[in-house]
PDB file of C-alpha atoms and ligand atoms in Angstrom:
ATOM      1  CA  UNK A   1     111.014  78.208  89.329  1.00  0.00           C
ATOM      2  CA  UNK A   2     107.426  77.046  88.715  1.00  0.00           C
ATOM      3  CA  UNK A   3     106.473  78.342  92.409  1.00  0.00           C
ATOM      4  CA  UNK A   4     107.779  81.825  91.180  1.00  0.00           C
ATOM      5  CA  UNK A   5     105.627  81.654  87.768  1.00  0.00           C
ATOM      6  CA  UNK A   6     102.556  80.723  89.843  1.00  0.00           C
ATOM      7  CA  UNK A   7     102.707  83.261  92.495  1.00  0.00           C
ATOM      8  CA  UNK A   8     103.174  85.875  89.667  1.00  0.00           C
ATOM      9  CA  UNK A   9     100.162  84.515  87.370  1.00  0.00           C
ATOM     10  CA  UNK A  10      98.281  84.227  90.331  1.00  0.00           C
ATOM     11  CA  UNK A  11      99.169  88.014  91.561  1.00  0.00           C
ATOM     12  CA  UNK A  12      98.746  89.623  87.809  1.00  0.00           C
ATOM     13  CA  UNK A  13      95.122  87.900  87.566  1.00  0.00           C
ATOM     14  CA  UNK A  14      93.888  88.902  91.006  1.00  0.00           C
ATOM     15  CA  UNK A  15      92.467  91.844  89.771  1.00  0.00           C
ATOM     16  CA  UNK A  16      90.644  89.733  87.284  1.00  0.00           C
ATOM     17  CA  UNK A  17      89.666  87.096  89.587  1.00  0.00           C
ATOM     18  CA  UNK A  18      87.837  88.975  92.392  1.00  0.00           C
ATOM     19  CA  UNK A  19      85.514  90.969  90.525  1.00  0.00           C
ATOM     20  CA  UNK A  20      83.046  88.143  89.637  1.00  0.00           C
ATOM     21  CA  UNK A  21      83.242  86.977  93.426  1.00  0.00           C
ATOM     22  CA  UNK A  22      82.488  90.587  94.230  1.00  0.00           C
ATOM     23  CA  UNK A  23      79.179  90.765  92.039  1.00  0.00           C
ATOM     24  CA  UNK A  24      77.916  87.534  93.274  1.00  0.00           C
ATOM     25  CA  UNK A  25      77.681  89.278  96.909  1.00  0.00           C
ATOM     26  CA  UNK A  26      76.599  92.708  95.499  1.00  0.00           C
ATOM     27  CA  UNK A  27      74.565  91.341  92.714  1.00  0.00           C
ATOM     28  CA  UNK A  28      70.915  92.239  92.342  1.00  0.00           C
ATOM     29  CA  UNK A  29      68.726  95.210  91.087  1.00  0.00           C
ATOM     30  CA  UNK A  30      68.163  96.323  87.499  1.00  0.00           C
ATOM     31  CA  UNK A  31      69.342  93.778  84.766  1.00  0.00           C
ATOM     32  CA  UNK A  32      71.532  95.253  82.080  1.00  0.00           C
ATOM     33  CA  UNK A  33      69.341  93.916  79.209  1.00  0.00           C
ATOM     34  CA  UNK A  34      66.366  95.660  81.196  1.00  0.00           C
ATOM     35  CA  UNK A  35      64.330  92.301  80.488  1.00  0.00           C
ATOM     36  CA  UNK A  36      64.758  92.585  76.754  1.00  0.00           C
ATOM     37  CA  UNK A  37      64.629  89.676  74.877  1.00  0.00           C
ATOM     38  CA  UNK A  38      66.048  88.710  71.365  1.00  0.00           C
ATOM     39  CA  UNK A  39      65.165  85.909  69.184  1.00  0.00           C
ATOM     40  CA  UNK A  40      62.748  83.984  71.748  1.00  0.00           C
ATOM     41  CA  UNK A  41      65.415  84.451  74.710  1.00  0.00           C
ATOM     42  CA  UNK A  42      66.624  87.300  77.204  1.00  0.00           C
ATOM     43  CA  UNK A  43      69.524  89.356  75.650  1.00  0.00           C
ATOM     44  CA  UNK A  44      71.737  88.392  79.107  1.00  0.00           C
ATOM     45  CA  UNK A  45      69.085  87.455  81.953  1.00  0.00           C
ATOM     46  CA  UNK A  46      68.618  88.463  85.328  1.00  0.00           C
ATOM     47  CA  UNK A  47      71.803  87.356  86.908  1.00  0.00           C
ATOM     48  CA  UNK A  48      73.926  90.438  84.732  1.00  0.00           C
ATOM     49  CA  UNK A  49      72.976  93.418  86.696  1.00  0.00           C
ATOM     50  CA  UNK A  50      74.510  97.079  86.590  1.00  0.00           C
ATOM     51  CA  UNK A  51      75.107  97.013  90.545  1.00  0.00           C
ATOM     52  CA  UNK A  52      76.992  93.920  90.315  1.00  0.00           C
ATOM     53  CA  UNK A  53      78.800  95.108  87.507  1.00  0.00           C
ATOM     54  CA  UNK A  54      79.774  98.382  88.706  1.00  0.00           C
ATOM     55  CA  UNK A  55      81.012  96.804  92.293  1.00  0.00           C
ATOM     56  CA  UNK A  56      82.586  94.145  90.761  1.00  0.00           C
ATOM     57  CA  UNK A  57      84.741  96.278  88.573  1.00  0.00           C
ATOM     58  CA  UNK A  58      85.260  98.896  91.509  1.00  0.00           C
ATOM     59  CA  UNK A  59      86.441  96.174  93.860  1.00  0.00           C
ATOM     60  CA  UNK A  60      88.961  94.653  91.231  1.00  0.00           C
ATOM     61  CA  UNK A  61      90.530  98.039  90.727  1.00  0.00           C
ATOM     62  CA  UNK A  62      90.746  98.764  94.641  1.00  0.00           C
ATOM     63  CA  UNK A  63      92.548  95.380  94.848  1.00  0.00           C
ATOM     64  CA  UNK A  64      95.322  96.230  92.154  1.00  0.00           C
ATOM     65  CA  UNK A  65      95.924  99.526  94.049  1.00  0.00           C
ATOM     66  CA  UNK A  66      96.189  97.469  97.137  1.00  0.00           C
ATOM     67  CA  UNK A  67      98.402  95.055  95.267  1.00  0.00           C
ATOM     68  CA  UNK A  68     100.396  98.344  94.100  1.00  0.00           C
ATOM     69  CA  UNK A  69     101.395  99.096  97.776  1.00  0.00           C
ATOM     70  CA  UNK A  70     102.510  95.664  98.613  1.00  0.00           C
ATOM     71  CA  UNK A  71     104.280  94.948  95.618  1.00  0.00           C
ATOM     72  CA  UNK A  72     107.830  95.975  97.003  1.00  0.00           C
ATOM     73  CA  UNK A  73     107.460  93.656 100.289  1.00  0.00           C
ATOM     74  CA  UNK A  74     105.865  90.719  98.269  1.00  0.00           C
ATOM     75  CA  UNK A  75     108.646  90.809  95.754  1.00  0.00           C
ATOM     76  CA  UNK A  76     111.176  90.653  98.026  1.00  0.00           C
ATOM     77  CA  UNK A  77     109.806  87.759  99.923  1.00  0.00           C
ATOM     78  CA  UNK A  78     109.315  85.995  96.666  1.00  0.00           C
ATOM     79  CA  UNK A  79     112.495  86.957  95.308  1.00  0.00           C
ATOM     80  CA  UNK A  80     111.271  87.821  92.114  1.00  0.00           C
ATOM     81  CA  UNK A  81     109.716  90.862  90.744  1.00  0.00           C
ATOM     82  CA  UNK A  82     105.740  91.208  90.962  1.00  0.00           C
ATOM     83  CA  UNK A  83     104.049  93.581  88.543  1.00  0.00           C
ATOM     84  CA  UNK A  84     102.341  96.811  89.618  1.00  0.00           C
ATOM     85  CA  UNK A  85      99.002  97.845  87.928  1.00  0.00           C
ATOM     86  CA  UNK A  86      98.682 101.516  86.590  1.00  0.00           C
ATOM     87  CA  UNK A  87      95.237 102.333  86.339  1.00  0.00           C
ATOM     88  CA  UNK A  88      94.369 101.282  82.770  1.00  0.00           C
ATOM     89  CA  UNK A  89      95.661  97.879  83.229  1.00  0.00           C
ATOM     90  CA  UNK A  90      93.744  97.598  86.511  1.00  0.00           C
ATOM     91  CA  UNK A  91      90.768  98.879  85.096  1.00  0.00           C
ATOM     92  CA  UNK A  92      90.992  96.874  82.057  1.00  0.00           C
ATOM     93  CA  UNK A  93      91.391  93.519  84.026  1.00  0.00           C
ATOM     94  CA  UNK A  94      88.729  93.982  86.521  1.00  0.00           C
ATOM     95  CA  UNK A  95      86.149  95.433  83.869  1.00  0.00           C
ATOM     96  CA  UNK A  96      87.228  92.903  81.108  1.00  0.00           C
ATOM     97  CA  UNK A  97      86.771  90.013  83.540  1.00  0.00           C
ATOM     98  CA  UNK A  98      82.951  91.586  83.862  1.00  0.00           C
ATOM     99  CA  UNK A  99      82.553  91.856  80.120  1.00  0.00           C
ATOM    100  CA  UNK A 100      83.982  88.478  79.545  1.00  0.00           C
ATOM    101  CA  UNK A 101      81.219  86.962  81.953  1.00  0.00           C
ATOM    102  CA  UNK A 102      78.418  89.046  80.326  1.00  0.00           C
ATOM    103  CA  UNK A 103      79.595  88.027  76.818  1.00  0.00           C
ATOM    104  CA  UNK A 104      79.325  84.053  78.153  1.00  0.00           C
ATOM    105  CA  UNK A 105      75.758  84.882  79.265  1.00  0.00           C
ATOM    106  CA  UNK A 106      74.815  85.983  75.961  1.00  0.00           C
ATOM    107  CA  UNK A 107      76.113  83.162  74.692  1.00  0.00           C
ATOM    108  CA  UNK A 108      74.174  80.953  76.916  1.00  0.00           C
ATOM    109  CA  UNK A 109      71.054  82.460  76.295  1.00  0.00           C
ATOM    110  CA  UNK A 110      71.420  82.050  72.602  1.00  0.00           C
ATOM    111  CA  UNK A 111      72.082  78.647  73.037  1.00  0.00           C
ATOM    112  CA  UNK A 112      69.001  77.834  74.913  1.00  0.00           C
ATOM    113  CA  UNK A 113      70.180  77.727  78.345  1.00  0.00           C
ATOM    114  CA  UNK A 114      68.283  79.368  81.195  1.00  0.00           C
ATOM    115  CA  UNK A 115      70.129  81.628  83.821  1.00  0.00           C
ATOM    116  CA  UNK A 116      72.658  79.680  86.093  1.00  0.00           C
ATOM    117  CA  UNK A 117      72.861  76.838  83.632  1.00  0.00           C
ATOM    118  CA  UNK A 118      76.563  75.667  83.659  1.00  0.00           C
ATOM    119  CA  UNK A 119      78.301  76.075  80.435  1.00  0.00           C
ATOM    120  CA  UNK A 120      81.713  73.794  80.959  1.00  0.00           C
ATOM    121  CA  UNK A 121      84.783  75.517  79.509  1.00  0.00           C
ATOM    122  CA  UNK A 122      83.351  78.886  79.170  1.00  0.00           C
ATOM    123  CA  UNK A 123      82.049  79.474  82.528  1.00  0.00           C
ATOM    124  CA  UNK A 124      86.047  78.861  83.755  1.00  0.00           C
ATOM    125  CA  UNK A 125      87.714  80.777  81.060  1.00  0.00           C
ATOM    126  CA  UNK A 126      85.152  83.548  79.914  1.00  0.00           C
ATOM    127  CA  UNK A 127      86.570  86.328  82.397  1.00  0.00           C
ATOM    128  CA  UNK A 128      90.138  85.334  81.636  1.00  0.00           C
ATOM    129  CA  UNK A 129      89.380  85.783  78.005  1.00  0.00           C
ATOM    130  CA  UNK A 130      87.902  89.365  78.544  1.00  0.00           C
ATOM    131  CA  UNK A 131      90.478  90.527  81.139  1.00  0.00           C
ATOM    132  CA  UNK A 132      93.311  89.535  79.175  1.00  0.00           C
ATOM    133  CA  UNK A 133      91.943  90.695  75.800  1.00  0.00           C
ATOM    134  CA  UNK A 134      91.059  94.194  77.398  1.00  0.00           C
ATOM    135  CA  UNK A 135      94.302  94.464  79.093  1.00  0.00           C
ATOM    136  CA  UNK A 136      96.423  93.947  75.918  1.00  0.00           C
ATOM    137  CA  UNK A 137      94.039  95.938  74.094  1.00  0.00           C
ATOM    138  CA  UNK A 138      94.349  99.015  76.534  1.00  0.00           C
ATOM    139  CA  UNK A 139      97.994  98.690  77.874  1.00  0.00           C
ATOM    140  CA  UNK A 140      99.827  96.324  75.280  1.00  0.00           C
ATOM    141  CA  UNK A 141     103.320  96.842  76.552  1.00  0.00           C
ATOM    142  CA  UNK A 142     102.380  96.178  80.075  1.00  0.00           C
ATOM    143  CA  UNK A 143     100.498  93.187  79.229  1.00  0.00           C
ATOM    144  CA  UNK A 144     103.326  91.862  76.833  1.00  0.00           C
ATOM    145  CA  UNK A 145     105.626  92.471  79.842  1.00  0.00           C
ATOM    146  CA  UNK A 146     103.843  90.808  82.338  1.00  0.00           C
ATOM    147  CA  UNK A 147     101.866  87.958  80.527  1.00  0.00           C
ATOM    148  CA  UNK A 148     104.629  86.053  78.768  1.00  0.00           C
ATOM    149  CA  UNK A 149     103.919  82.720  77.355  1.00  0.00           C
ATOM    150  CA  UNK A 150     104.963  80.993  80.743  1.00  0.00           C
ATOM    151  CA  UNK A 151     102.892  83.220  82.735  1.00  0.00           C
ATOM    152  CA  UNK A 152     100.089  82.812  80.240  1.00  0.00           C
ATOM    153  CA  UNK A 153      99.999  79.140  80.185  1.00  0.00           C
ATOM    154  CA  UNK A 154      99.910  79.010  83.935  1.00  0.00           C
ATOM    155  CA  UNK A 155      97.117  81.253  83.947  1.00  0.00           C
ATOM    156  CA  UNK A 156      95.023  78.840  81.708  1.00  0.00           C
ATOM    157  CA  UNK A 157      95.800  75.856  83.869  1.00  0.00           C
ATOM    158  CA  UNK A 158      95.510  77.259  87.263  1.00  0.00           C
ATOM    159  CA  UNK A 159      92.597  79.414  86.626  1.00  0.00           C
ATOM    160  CA  UNK A 160      89.835  76.735  86.011  1.00  0.00           C
ATOM    161  CA  UNK A 161      91.054  75.043  89.117  1.00  0.00           C
ATOM    162  CA  UNK A 162      90.624  77.877  91.103  1.00  0.00           C
ATOM    163  CA  UNK A 163      87.239  78.874  89.646  1.00  0.00           C
ATOM    164  CA  UNK A 164      85.948  75.321  90.618  1.00  0.00           C
ATOM    165  CA  UNK A 165      87.283  75.386  94.114  1.00  0.00           C
ATOM    166  CA  UNK A 166      85.892  79.030  94.738  1.00  0.00           C
ATOM    167  CA  UNK A 167      82.617  78.431  93.162  1.00  0.00           C
ATOM    168  CA  UNK A 168      81.924  74.967  95.249  1.00  0.00           C
ATOM    169  CA  UNK A 169      83.233  76.948  98.369  1.00  0.00           C
ATOM    170  CA  UNK A 170      80.900  79.618  97.774  1.00  0.00           C
ATOM    171  CA  UNK A 171      77.931  77.131  97.010  1.00  0.00           C
ATOM    172  CA  UNK A 172      78.505  75.414 100.182  1.00  0.00           C
ATOM    173  CA  UNK A 173      78.762  78.968 102.329  1.00  0.00           C
ATOM    174  CA  UNK A 174      75.224  79.377 100.781  1.00  0.00           C
ATOM    175  CA  UNK A 175      76.309  82.702  98.859  1.00  0.00           C
ATOM    176  CA  UNK A 176      76.025  81.303  95.414  1.00  0.00           C
ATOM    177  CA  UNK A 177      72.938  79.262  94.144  1.00  0.00           C
ATOM    178  CA  UNK A 178      74.961  76.841  91.861  1.00  0.00           C
ATOM    179  CA  UNK A 179      78.195  75.641  92.334  1.00  0.00           C
ATOM    180  CA  UNK A 180      79.834  76.662  89.045  1.00  0.00           C
TER     181      UNK A 180
HETATM  182  N1  CTP B 201      75.804  89.208  89.123  1.00  0.00           N
HETATM  183  C1  CTP B 201      75.544  90.259  88.880  1.00  0.00           C
HETATM  184  N2  CTP B 201      76.334  91.029  88.019  1.00  0.00           N
HETATM  185  C2  CTP B 201      76.948  90.583  87.091  1.00  0.00           C
HETATM  186  C3  CTP B 201      77.659  89.127  87.315  1.00  0.00           C
HETATM  187  C4  CTP B 201      77.162  88.519  88.602  1.00  0.00           C
HETATM  188  O1  CTP B 201      74.731  90.927  89.656  1.00  0.00           O
HETATM  189  N3  CTP B 201      77.444  91.240  86.103  1.00  0.00           N
HETATM  190  C5  CTP B 201      75.547  88.478  90.230  1.00  0.00           C
HETATM  191  C6  CTP B 201      73.955  88.004  90.017  1.00  0.00           C
HETATM  192  O2  CTP B 201      73.209  87.969  91.229  1.00  0.00           O
HETATM  193  C7  CTP B 201      74.184  86.310  89.827  1.00  0.00           C
HETATM  194  C8  CTP B 201      75.294  86.045  90.196  1.00  0.00           C
HETATM  195  O3  CTP B 201      75.916  86.986  90.649  1.00  0.00           O
HETATM  196  O4  CTP B 201      72.790  85.656  89.680  1.00  0.00           O
HETATM  197  C9  CTP B 201      76.277  85.002  89.764  1.00  0.00           C
HETATM  198  O5  CTP B 201      76.802  85.108  88.818  1.00  0.00           O
HETATM  199  P1  CTP B 201      76.879  83.938  87.533  1.00  0.00           P
HETATM  200  O6  CTP B 201      77.009  82.752  88.071  1.00  0.00           O
HETATM  201  O7  CTP B 201      77.776  84.818  86.610  1.00  0.00           O
HETATM  202  O8  CTP B 201      75.291  84.450  86.851  1.00  0.00           O
HETATM  203  P2  CTP B 201      74.337  83.537  86.917  1.00  0.00           P
HETATM  204  O9  CTP B 201      72.944  84.044  87.980  1.00  0.00           O
HETATM  205  O10 CTP B 201      74.579  81.948  86.825  1.00  0.00           O
HETATM  206  O11 CTP B 201      73.692  84.010  85.343  1.00  0.00           O
HETATM  207  P3  CTP B 201      74.298  83.334  83.807  1.00  0.00           P
HETATM  208  O12 CTP B 201      73.591  81.598  83.613  1.00  0.00           O
HETATM  209  O13 CTP B 201      73.822  84.224  82.821  1.00  0.00           O
HETATM  210  O14 CTP B 201      75.561  82.968  84.038  1.00  0.00           O
HETATM  211  K1    K B 202      79.195  83.155  84.918  1.00  0.00           K
HETATM  212 MG1   MG B 203      76.366  81.060  87.477  1.00  0.00          MG
END
């Protein structure tokens, strides 16, 4: 029962989990804020780029389409129906995750944190808020059906744990500058 819930939550959130990691690998180039400052600090900072955002979103959408192709055999193996992703939902999860992360950078700069500084709590959940927020806005019926209160509870517990593990891993592999 709890195993099925965890598998469902992980599956449903994968198109939101992968974009930030793809952005780390693809990042670079022109920052979204174009170097602009606001109230004495960068609007977003050099860590939020057009390329990272675009590639992250694209990778998340493509992953959702790949999951759609695997949904039947995966559901059979699990013994429970896993959700598929219509294009608006896929886009909302992926782009929403990137927007949540960008919003967090805006808040970090406003609170005097330099690029790369940690903001415990926000770092682990910004993309969840962005992804779920946009998904509920764009495809409300789908989001309500997939993210039941129990699935949501699993997402809120599981995501920070996964975030810590993947970021420490990426840091140890040398692909990320900080372990958060
Ligand atoms: N990245 C990007 N575009 C994004 C998000 C991330 O290019 N929209 C890339 C950047 O190279 C960034 C790296 O991924 O440096 C790590 O992402 P993150 O930890 O979110 O950014 P930080 O550099 O730590 O910046 P901030 O303090 O603003 O979070
Ligand atoms: K971040
Ligand atoms: Mg960072």
